[in-house]
Each structure stands twice: as C-alpha cells, then as structure tokens.
PDB file of N, CA and C in Angstrom:
ATOM      1  N   UNK V   1      -4.451  16.273  -1.170  1.00 85.00           N
ATOM      2  CA  UNK V   1      -5.308  15.347  -1.858  1.00 85.00           C
ATOM      3  C   UNK V   1      -4.509  14.681  -2.964  1.00 85.00           C
ATOM      4  N   UNK V   2      -4.704  13.402  -3.127  1.00 89.00           N
ATOM      5  CA  UNK V   2      -4.084  12.686  -4.238  1.00 89.00           C
ATOM      6  C   UNK V   2      -5.149  12.551  -5.327  1.00 89.00           C
ATOM      7  N   UNK V   3      -4.953  13.278  -6.409  1.00 88.00           N
ATOM      8  CA  UNK V   3      -5.951  13.313  -7.480  1.00 88.00           C
ATOM      9  C   UNK V   3      -5.554  12.483  -8.699  1.00 88.00           C
ATOM     10  N   UNK V   4      -4.522  11.669  -8.565  1.00 90.00           N
ATOM     11  CA  UNK V   4      -4.040  10.918  -9.720  1.00 90.00           C
ATOM     12  C   UNK V   4      -5.046   9.896 -10.237  1.00 90.00           C
ATOM     13  N   UNK V   5      -5.989   9.460  -9.421  1.00 91.00           N
ATOM     14  CA  UNK V   5      -6.977   8.475  -9.877  1.00 91.00           C
ATOM     15  C   UNK V   5      -8.316   9.100 -10.271  1.00 91.00           C
ATOM     16  N   UNK V   6      -8.376  10.402 -10.248  1.00 89.00           N
ATOM     17  CA  UNK V   6      -9.605  11.077 -10.680  1.00 89.00           C
ATOM     18  C   UNK V   6      -9.789  10.865 -12.183  1.00 89.00           C
ATOM     19  N   UNK V   7     -11.026  10.781 -12.647  1.00 90.00           N
ATOM     20  CA  UNK V   7     -11.261  10.553 -14.066  1.00 90.00           C
ATOM     21  C   UNK V   7     -10.573  11.604 -14.946  1.00 90.00           C
ATOM     22  N   UNK V   8      -9.798  11.136 -15.915  1.00 90.00           N
ATOM     23  CA  UNK V   8      -9.117  12.009 -16.851  1.00 90.00           C
ATOM     24  C   UNK V   8      -7.878  12.699 -16.311  1.00 90.00           C
ATOM     25  N   UNK V   9      -7.450  12.356 -15.103  1.00 90.00           N
ATOM     26  CA  UNK V   9      -6.339  13.059 -14.455  1.00 90.00           C
ATOM     27  C   UNK V   9      -5.056  13.040 -15.273  1.00 90.00           C
ATOM     28  N   UNK V  10      -4.821  11.984 -16.018  1.00 90.00           N
ATOM     29  CA  UNK V  10      -3.590  11.917 -16.809  1.00 90.00           C
ATOM     30  C   UNK V  10      -3.607  12.924 -17.968  1.00 90.00           C
ATOM     31  N   UNK V  11      -4.766  13.493 -18.277  1.00 91.00           N
ATOM     32  CA  UNK V  11      -4.872  14.473 -19.368  1.00 91.00           C
ATOM     33  C   UNK V  11      -4.939  15.919 -18.887  1.00 91.00           C
ATOM     34  N   UNK V  12      -4.912  16.142 -17.582  1.00 87.00           N
ATOM     35  CA  UNK V  12      -5.148  17.476 -17.051  1.00 87.00           C
ATOM     36  C   UNK V  12      -4.147  18.504 -17.564  1.00 87.00           C
ATOM     37  N   UNK V  13      -2.881  18.132 -17.690  1.00 87.00           N
ATOM     38  CA  UNK V  13      -1.889  19.103 -18.163  1.00 87.00           C
ATOM     39  C   UNK V  13      -2.238  19.559 -19.586  1.00 87.00           C
ATOM     40  N   UNK V  14      -2.554  18.621 -20.456  1.00 91.00           N
ATOM     41  CA  UNK V  14      -2.924  18.955 -21.835  1.00 91.00           C
ATOM     42  C   UNK V  14      -4.208  19.779 -21.871  1.00 91.00           C
ATOM     43  N   UNK V  15      -5.117  19.503 -20.966  1.00 90.00           N
ATOM     44  CA  UNK V  15      -6.379  20.223 -20.918  1.00 90.00           C
ATOM     45  C   UNK V  15      -6.262  21.557 -20.179  1.00 90.00           C
ATOM     46  N   UNK V  16      -5.109  21.828 -19.591  1.00 89.00           N
ATOM     47  CA  UNK V  16      -4.849  23.041 -18.812  1.00 89.00           C
ATOM     48  C   UNK V  16      -5.850  23.213 -17.667  1.00 89.00           C
ATOM     49  N   UNK V  17      -6.067  22.113 -16.949  1.00 84.00           N
ATOM     50  CA  UNK V  17      -6.999  22.108 -15.822  1.00 84.00           C
ATOM     51  C   UNK V  17      -6.402  22.891 -14.657  1.00 84.00           C
ATOM     52  N   UNK V  18      -7.238  23.626 -13.958  1.00 81.00           N
ATOM     53  CA  UNK V  18      -6.812  24.298 -12.735  1.00 81.00           C
ATOM     54  C   UNK V  18      -7.598  23.716 -11.570  1.00 81.00           C
ATOM     55  N   UNK V  19      -6.999  23.751 -10.413  1.00 75.00           N
ATOM     56  CA  UNK V  19      -7.635  23.198  -9.220  1.00 75.00           C
ATOM     57  C   UNK V  19      -8.292  24.339  -8.461  1.00 75.00           C
ATOM     58  N   UNK V  20      -9.567  24.195  -8.177  1.00 72.00           N
ATOM     59  CA  UNK V  20     -10.314  25.213  -7.450  1.00 72.00           C
ATOM     60  C   UNK V  20     -10.220  24.954  -5.959  1.00 72.00           C
ATOM     61  N   UNK V  21     -10.198  26.037  -5.206  1.00 71.00           N
ATOM     62  CA  UNK V  21     -10.138  25.940  -3.756  1.00 71.00           C
ATOM     63  C   UNK V  21     -11.371  26.619  -3.178  1.00 71.00           C
ATOM     64  N   UNK V  22     -11.466  26.575  -1.882  1.00 69.00           N
ATOM     65  CA  UNK V  22     -12.591  27.189  -1.191  1.00 69.00           C
ATOM     66  C   UNK V  22     -12.638  28.688  -1.429  1.00 69.00           C
ATOM     67  N   UNK V  23     -13.830  29.232  -1.614  1.00 72.00           N
ATOM     68  CA  UNK V  23     -13.966  30.675  -1.749  1.00 72.00           C
ATOM     69  C   UNK V  23     -14.093  31.327  -0.378  1.00 72.00           C
ATOM     70  N   UNK V  24     -14.270  30.527   0.645  1.00 70.00           N
ATOM     71  CA  UNK V  24     -14.384  31.049   2.002  1.00 70.00           C
ATOM     72  C   UNK V  24     -13.054  31.658   2.441  1.00 70.00           C
ATOM     73  N   UNK V  25     -13.106  32.863   2.955  1.00 73.00           N
ATOM     74  CA  UNK V  25     -11.896  33.513   3.452  1.00 73.00           C
ATOM     75  C   UNK V  25     -12.109  33.949   4.888  1.00 73.00           C
ATOM     76  N   UNK V  26     -11.032  33.963   5.624  1.00 78.00           N
ATOM     77  CA  UNK V  26     -11.051  34.388   7.012  1.00 78.00           C
ATOM     78  C   UNK V  26      -9.837  35.290   7.194  1.00 78.00           C
ATOM     79  N   UNK V  27      -9.992  36.481   7.751  1.00 78.00           N
ATOM     80  CA  UNK V  27      -8.862  37.400   7.853  1.00 78.00           C
ATOM     81  C   UNK V  27      -7.743  36.917   8.778  1.00 78.00           C
ATOM     82  N   UNK V  28      -7.996  35.877   9.564  1.00 84.00           N
ATOM     83  CA  UNK V  28      -6.985  35.369  10.493  1.00 84.00           C
ATOM     84  C   UNK V  28      -6.516  33.962  10.145  1.00 84.00           C
ATOM     85  N   UNK V  29      -6.874  33.459   8.990  1.00 87.00           N
ATOM     86  CA  UNK V  29      -6.642  32.051   8.672  1.00 87.00           C
ATOM     87  C   UNK V  29      -5.599  31.879   7.563  1.00 87.00           C
ATOM     88  N   UNK V  30      -4.696  30.932   7.781  1.00 88.00           N
ATOM     89  CA  UNK V  30      -3.758  30.512   6.743  1.00 88.00           C
ATOM     90  C   UNK V  30      -4.232  29.145   6.269  1.00 88.00           C
ATOM     91  N   UNK V  31      -4.363  28.983   4.961  1.00 87.00           N
ATOM     92  CA  UNK V  31      -4.806  27.700   4.390  1.00 87.00           C
ATOM     93  C   UNK V  31      -3.724  27.162   3.466  1.00 87.00           C
ATOM     94  N   UNK V  32      -3.451  25.870   3.592  1.00 87.00           N
ATOM     95  CA  UNK V  32      -2.503  25.177   2.725  1.00 87.00           C
ATOM     96  C   UNK V  32      -3.213  24.011   2.070  1.00 87.00           C
ATOM     97  N   UNK V  33      -3.008  23.840   0.767  1.00 87.00           N
ATOM     98  CA  UNK V  33      -3.571  22.709   0.037  1.00 87.00           C
ATOM     99  C   UNK V  33      -2.425  21.971  -0.639  1.00 87.00           C
ATOM    100  N   UNK V  34      -2.172  20.741  -0.222  1.00 87.00           N
ATOM    101  CA  UNK V  34      -1.194  19.883  -0.886  1.00 87.00           C
ATOM    102  C   UNK V  34      -1.972  19.024  -1.867  1.00 87.00           C
ATOM    103  N   UNK V  35      -1.596  19.081  -3.145  1.00 88.00           N
ATOM    104  CA  UNK V  35      -2.318  18.352  -4.188  1.00 88.00           C
ATOM    105  C   UNK V  35      -1.322  17.522  -4.982  1.00 88.00           C
ATOM    106  N   UNK V  36      -1.586  16.219  -5.086  1.00 88.00           N
ATOM    107  CA  UNK V  36      -0.732  15.311  -5.855  1.00 88.00           C
ATOM    108  C   UNK V  36      -1.430  15.005  -7.169  1.00 88.00           C
ATOM    109  N   UNK V  37      -0.725  15.261  -8.281  1.00 88.00           N
ATOM    110  CA  UNK V  37      -1.243  14.945  -9.607  1.00 88.00           C
ATOM    111  C   UNK V  37      -0.198  14.113 -10.335  1.00 88.00           C
ATOM    112  N   UNK V  38      -0.473  13.756 -11.571  1.00 89.00           N
ATOM    113  CA  UNK V  38       0.508  13.014 -12.371  1.00 89.00           C
ATOM    114  C   UNK V  38       1.756  13.850 -12.648  1.00 89.00           C
ATOM    115  N   UNK V  39       1.645  15.161 -12.511  1.00 88.00           N
ATOM    116  CA  UNK V  39       2.778  16.052 -12.760  1.00 88.00           C
ATOM    117  C   UNK V  39       3.584  16.351 -11.506  1.00 88.00           C
ATOM    118  N   UNK V  40       3.179  15.835 -10.361  1.00 87.00           N
ATOM    119  CA  UNK V  40       3.940  16.039  -9.131  1.00 87.00           C
ATOM    120  C   UNK V  40       3.074  16.517  -7.982  1.00 87.00           C
ATOM    121  N   UNK V  41       3.759  17.051  -6.978  1.00 86.00           N
ATOM    122  CA  UNK V  41       3.097  17.558  -5.785  1.00 86.00           C
ATOM    123  C   UNK V  41       3.086  19.080  -5.857  1.00 86.00           C
ATOM    124  N   UNK V  42       1.913  19.669  -5.627  1.00 85.00           N
ATOM    125  CA  UNK V  42       1.754  21.118  -5.699  1.00 85.00           C
ATOM    126  C   UNK V  42       1.226  21.602  -4.354  1.00 85.00           C
ATOM    127  N   UNK V  43       1.760  22.716  -3.904  1.00 86.00           N
ATOM    128  CA  UNK V  43       1.254  23.353  -2.692  1.00 86.00           C
ATOM    129  C   UNK V  43       0.688  24.710  -3.079  1.00 86.00           C
ATOM    130  N   UNK V  44      -0.577  24.911  -2.769  1.00 86.00           N
ATOM    131  CA  UNK V  44      -1.233  26.208  -2.926  1.00 86.00           C
ATOM    132  C   UNK V  44      -1.506  26.742  -1.530  1.00 86.00           C
ATOM    133  N   UNK V  45      -1.449  28.044  -1.367  1.00 87.00           N
ATOM    134  CA  UNK V  45      -1.740  28.608  -0.054  1.00 87.00           C
ATOM    135  C   UNK V  45      -2.398  29.966  -0.163  1.00 87.00           C
ATOM    136  N   UNK V  46      -3.061  30.315   0.925  1.00 87.00           N
ATOM    137  CA  UNK V  46      -3.708  31.619   1.050  1.00 87.00           C
ATOM    138  C   UNK V  46      -3.436  32.101   2.470  1.00 87.00           C
ATOM    139  N   UNK V  47      -3.176  33.399   2.623  1.00 89.00           N
ATOM    140  CA  UNK V  47      -2.911  33.934   3.958  1.00 89.00           C
ATOM    141  C   UNK V  47      -3.500  35.332   4.084  1.00 89.00           C
ATOM    142  N   UNK V  48      -3.638  35.810   5.331  1.00 89.00           N
ATOM    143  CA  UNK V  48      -4.165  37.155   5.535  1.00 89.00           C
ATOM    144  C   UNK V  48      -3.267  38.197   4.877  1.00 89.00           C
ATOM    145  N   UNK V  49      -3.838  39.311   4.507  1.00 88.00           N
ATOM    146  CA  UNK V  49      -3.105  40.399   3.866  1.00 88.00           C
ATOM    147  C   UNK V  49      -2.445  41.278   4.922  1.00 88.00           C
ATOM    148  N   UNK V  50      -1.474  40.688   5.639  1.00 91.00           N
ATOM    149  CA  UNK V  50      -0.725  41.432   6.650  1.00 91.00           C
ATOM    150  C   UNK V  50       0.757  41.291   6.353  1.00 91.00           C
ATOM    151  N   UNK V  51       1.543  42.221   6.854  1.00 93.00           N
ATOM    152  CA  UNK V  51       2.996  42.167   6.654  1.00 93.00           C
ATOM    153  C   UNK V  51       3.577  40.920   7.324  1.00 93.00           C
ATOM    154  N   UNK V  52       3.065  40.582   8.500  1.00 92.00           N
ATOM    155  CA  UNK V  52       3.568  39.403   9.206  1.00 92.00           C
ATOM    156  C   UNK V  52       3.317  38.131   8.405  1.00 92.00           C
ATOM    157  N   UNK V  53       2.103  37.962   7.911  1.00 91.00           N
ATOM    158  CA  UNK V  53       1.783  36.772   7.112  1.00 91.00           C
ATOM    159  C   UNK V  53       2.567  36.754   5.807  1.00 91.00           C
ATOM    160  N   UNK V  54       2.731  37.913   5.180  1.00 92.00           N
ATOM    161  CA  UNK V  54       3.476  37.985   3.920  1.00 92.00           C
ATOM    162  C   UNK V  54       4.925  37.555   4.101  1.00 92.00           C
ATOM    163  N   UNK V  55       5.484  37.758   5.281  1.00 91.00           N
ATOM    164  CA  UNK V  55       6.855  37.334   5.561  1.00 91.00           C
ATOM    165  C   UNK V  55       6.921  35.901   6.064  1.00 91.00           C
ATOM    166  N   UNK V  56       6.008  35.524   6.947  1.00 92.00           N
ATOM    167  CA  UNK V  56       6.088  34.227   7.612  1.00 92.00           C
ATOM    168  C   UNK V  56       5.621  33.060   6.743  1.00 92.00           C
ATOM    169  N   UNK V  57       4.550  33.232   6.000  1.00 92.00           N
ATOM    170  CA  UNK V  57       3.992  32.107   5.243  1.00 92.00           C
ATOM    171  C   UNK V  57       4.934  31.637   4.124  1.00 92.00           C
ATOM    172  N   UNK V  58       5.509  32.513   3.303  1.00 91.00           N
ATOM    173  CA  UNK V  58       6.462  32.020   2.300  1.00 91.00           C
ATOM    174  C   UNK V  58       7.680  31.326   2.926  1.00 91.00           C
ATOM    175  N   UNK V  59       8.123  31.785   4.097  1.00 90.00           N
ATOM    176  CA  UNK V  59       9.219  31.111   4.794  1.00 90.00           C
ATOM    177  C   UNK V  59       8.787  29.708   5.226  1.00 90.00           C
ATOM    178  N   UNK V  60       7.574  29.595   5.754  1.00 89.00           N
ATOM    179  CA  UNK V  60       7.041  28.298   6.153  1.00 89.00           C
ATOM    180  C   UNK V  60       6.936  27.372   4.945  1.00 89.00           C
ATOM    181  N   UNK V  61       6.457  27.887   3.822  1.00 90.00           N
ATOM    182  CA  UNK V  61       6.333  27.090   2.598  1.00 90.00           C
ATOM    183  C   UNK V  61       7.719  26.623   2.129  1.00 90.00           C
ATOM    184  N   UNK V  62       8.712  27.491   2.189  1.00 89.00           N
ATOM    185  CA  UNK V  62      10.075  27.112   1.799  1.00 89.00           C
ATOM    186  C   UNK V  62      10.623  26.012   2.705  1.00 89.00           C
ATOM    187  N   UNK V  63      10.358  26.109   3.994  1.00 86.00           N
ATOM    188  CA  UNK V  63      10.804  25.059   4.927  1.00 86.00           C
ATOM    189  C   UNK V  63      10.074  23.741   4.657  1.00 86.00           C
ATOM    190  N   UNK V  64       8.775  23.823   4.384  1.00 86.00           N
ATOM    191  CA  UNK V  64       8.019  22.610   4.071  1.00 86.00           C
ATOM    192  C   UNK V  64       8.562  21.962   2.799  1.00 86.00           C
ATOM    193  N   UNK V  65       8.906  22.760   1.794  1.00 87.00           N
ATOM    194  CA  UNK V  65       9.488  22.232   0.562  1.00 87.00           C
ATOM    195  C   UNK V  65      10.809  21.536   0.854  1.00 87.00           C
ATOM    196  N   UNK V  66      11.635  22.138   1.694  1.00 85.00           N
ATOM    197  CA  UNK V  66      12.915  21.537   2.066  1.00 85.00           C
ATOM    198  C   UNK V  66      12.707  20.177   2.737  1.00 85.00           C
ATOM    199  N   UNK V  67      11.781  20.115   3.676  1.00 84.00           N
ATOM    200  CA  UNK V  67      11.507  18.861   4.387  1.00 84.00           C
ATOM    201  C   UNK V  67      10.991  17.800   3.421  1.00 84.00           C
ATOM    202  N   UNK V  68      10.009  18.152   2.591  1.00 86.00           N
ATOM    203  CA  UNK V  68       9.434  17.177   1.657  1.00 86.00           C
ATOM    204  C   UNK V  68      10.474  16.688   0.647  1.00 86.00           C
ATOM    205  N   UNK V  69      11.292  17.596   0.144  1.00 85.00           N
ATOM    206  CA  UNK V  69      12.337  17.209  -0.805  1.00 85.00           C
ATOM    207  C   UNK V  69      13.338  16.272  -0.160  1.00 85.00           C
ATOM    208  N   UNK V  70      13.728  16.566   1.063  1.00 84.00           N
ATOM    209  CA  UNK V  70      14.685  15.720   1.772  1.00 84.00           C
ATOM    210  C   UNK V  70      14.115  14.333   2.053  1.00 84.00           C
ATOM    211  N   UNK V  71      12.895  14.286   2.539  1.00 84.00           N
ATOM    212  CA  UNK V  71      12.266  12.996   2.844  1.00 84.00           C
ATOM    213  C   UNK V  71      12.092  12.174   1.573  1.00 84.00           C
ATOM    214  N   UNK V  72      11.674  12.812   0.488  1.00 83.00           N
ATOM    215  CA  UNK V  72      11.461  12.093  -0.769  1.00 83.00           C
ATOM    216  C   UNK V  72      12.763  11.554  -1.347  1.00 83.00           C
ATOM    217  N   UNK V  73      13.855  12.284  -1.185  1.00 85.00           N
ATOM    218  CA  UNK V  73      15.113  11.854  -1.810  1.00 85.00           C
ATOM    219  C   UNK V  73      15.987  10.996  -0.911  1.00 85.00           C
ATOM    220  N   UNK V  74      15.820  11.109   0.414  1.00 83.00           N
ATOM    221  CA  UNK V  74      16.702  10.355   1.324  1.00 83.00           C
ATOM    222  C   UNK V  74      15.962   9.429   2.270  1.00 83.00           C
ATOM    223  N   UNK V  75      14.657   9.525   2.334  1.00 76.00           N
ATOM    224  CA  UNK V  75      13.825   8.782   3.282  1.00 76.00           C
ATOM    225  C   UNK V  75      14.184   9.142   4.720  1.00 76.00           C
ATOM    226  N   UNK V  76      14.783  10.322   4.907  1.00 75.00           N
ATOM    227  CA  UNK V  76      15.142  10.761   6.244  1.00 75.00           C
ATOM    228  C   UNK V  76      14.721  12.188   6.499  1.00 75.00           C
ATOM    229  N   UNK V  77      14.524  12.498   7.758  1.00 73.00           N
ATOM    230  CA  UNK V  77      14.121  13.836   8.168  1.00 73.00           C
ATOM    231  C   UNK V  77      15.352  14.730   8.193  1.00 73.00           C
ATOM    232  N   UNK V  78      15.297  15.917   7.554  1.00 72.00           N
ATOM    233  CA  UNK V  78      16.479  16.783   7.510  1.00 72.00           C
ATOM    234  C   UNK V  78      16.667  17.576   8.800  1.00 72.00           C
ATOM    235  N   UNK V  79      17.881  18.011   9.029  1.00 68.00           N
ATOM    236  CA  UNK V  79      18.139  18.951  10.117  1.00 68.00           C
ATOM    237  C   UNK V  79      17.589  20.298   9.701  1.00 68.00           C
ATOM    238  N   UNK V  80      16.895  20.955  10.588  1.00 64.00           N
ATOM    239  CA  UNK V  80      16.274  22.239  10.265  1.00 64.00           C
ATOM    240  C   UNK V  80      16.782  23.281  11.260  1.00 64.00           C
ATOM    241  N   UNK V  81      17.111  24.455  10.765  1.00 61.00           N
ATOM    242  CA  UNK V  81      17.532  25.544  11.637  1.00 61.00           C
ATOM    243  C   UNK V  81      16.326  26.279  12.173  1.00 61.00           C
ATOM    244  N   UNK V  82      16.368  26.594  13.474  1.00 62.00           N
ATOM    245  CA  UNK V  82      15.304  27.427  14.026  1.00 62.00           C
ATOM    246  C   UNK V  82      15.616  28.883  13.682  1.00 62.00           C
ATOM    247  N   UNK V  83      14.713  29.821  14.003  1.00 63.00           N
ATOM    248  CA  UNK V  83      14.951  31.226  13.625  1.00 63.00           C
ATOM    249  C   UNK V  83      16.254  31.809  14.179  1.00 63.00           C
ATOM    250  N   UNK V  84      16.765  31.258  15.291  1.00 65.00           N
ATOM    251  CA  UNK V  84      18.007  31.767  15.876  1.00 65.00           C
ATOM    252  C   UNK V  84      19.231  31.152  15.218  1.00 65.00           C
ATOM    253  N   UNK V  85      19.023  30.249  14.246  1.00 62.00           N
ATOM    254  CA  UNK V  85      20.143  29.627  13.559  1.00 62.00           C
ATOM    255  C   UNK V  85      20.637  28.350  14.217  1.00 62.00           C
ATOM    256  N   UNK V  86      19.907  27.866  15.210  1.00 62.00           N
ATOM    257  CA  UNK V  86      20.285  26.630  15.895  1.00 62.00           C
ATOM    258  C   UNK V  86      19.572  25.464  15.234  1.00 62.00           C
ATOM    259  N   UNK V  87      20.223  24.291  15.230  1.00 59.00           N
ATOM    260  CA  UNK V  87      19.583  23.103  14.667  1.00 59.00           C
ATOM    261  C   UNK V  87      18.495  22.588  15.600  1.00 59.00           C
ATOM    262  N   UNK V  88      17.353  22.265  15.022  1.00 59.00           N
ATOM    263  CA  UNK V  88      16.253  21.663  15.767  1.00 59.00           C
ATOM    264  C   UNK V  88      16.361  20.154  15.633  1.00 59.00           C
ATOM    265  N   UNK V  89      16.226  19.423  16.719  1.00 53.00           N
ATOM    266  CA  UNK V  89      16.330  17.949  16.613  1.00 53.00           C
ATOM    267  C   UNK V  89      15.141  17.366  15.878  1.00 53.00           C
TER     268      UNK V  89
END
C-alpha cells in the first residue's frame, strides 16, 4: 500500500505511528505487507510457527529485498541464485 497521501502521513514518524495489520491468523498462511510511507518502503510479514517457515520466510524476505534494491538502483532485474547455487534467468 502506498500511504504517502494519507492525511497527516508526513507527520507519522514524529507521531510514532504504527501500521496495524489483520488480526486474522491461519496456521498455514504466510502474509506479506509492503507499505510505502514518506520514510521509505517497509515489509512486514507473519508466518506459521514452524521450523520450515522460520527458515524459509526470512530467506524469501532477504531475496525480495535484494530484488527491490537492485530494481530501484539500476532499473534492471538482478541475477538470482537458486537454492543449488545456479543462476536463475
């Protein structure tokens, strides 16, 4: 969501505003919220309380950060390694 035009958005940092998310939870669901404010782009996430999710979701978030940073700074899609260490086209 781009919240930069919401009323008072330019004051949110000074007001220490926090962004609320859905209280609905699902034991099998991963949720990602991309939020754009005057202070930048923020990604919040929630995942199931499993060892697999605890390992996989932060890795996915790190890869998403890499892609977004690359696109924002170069206007190009970066080369990404798959889990086997091979480049994905």
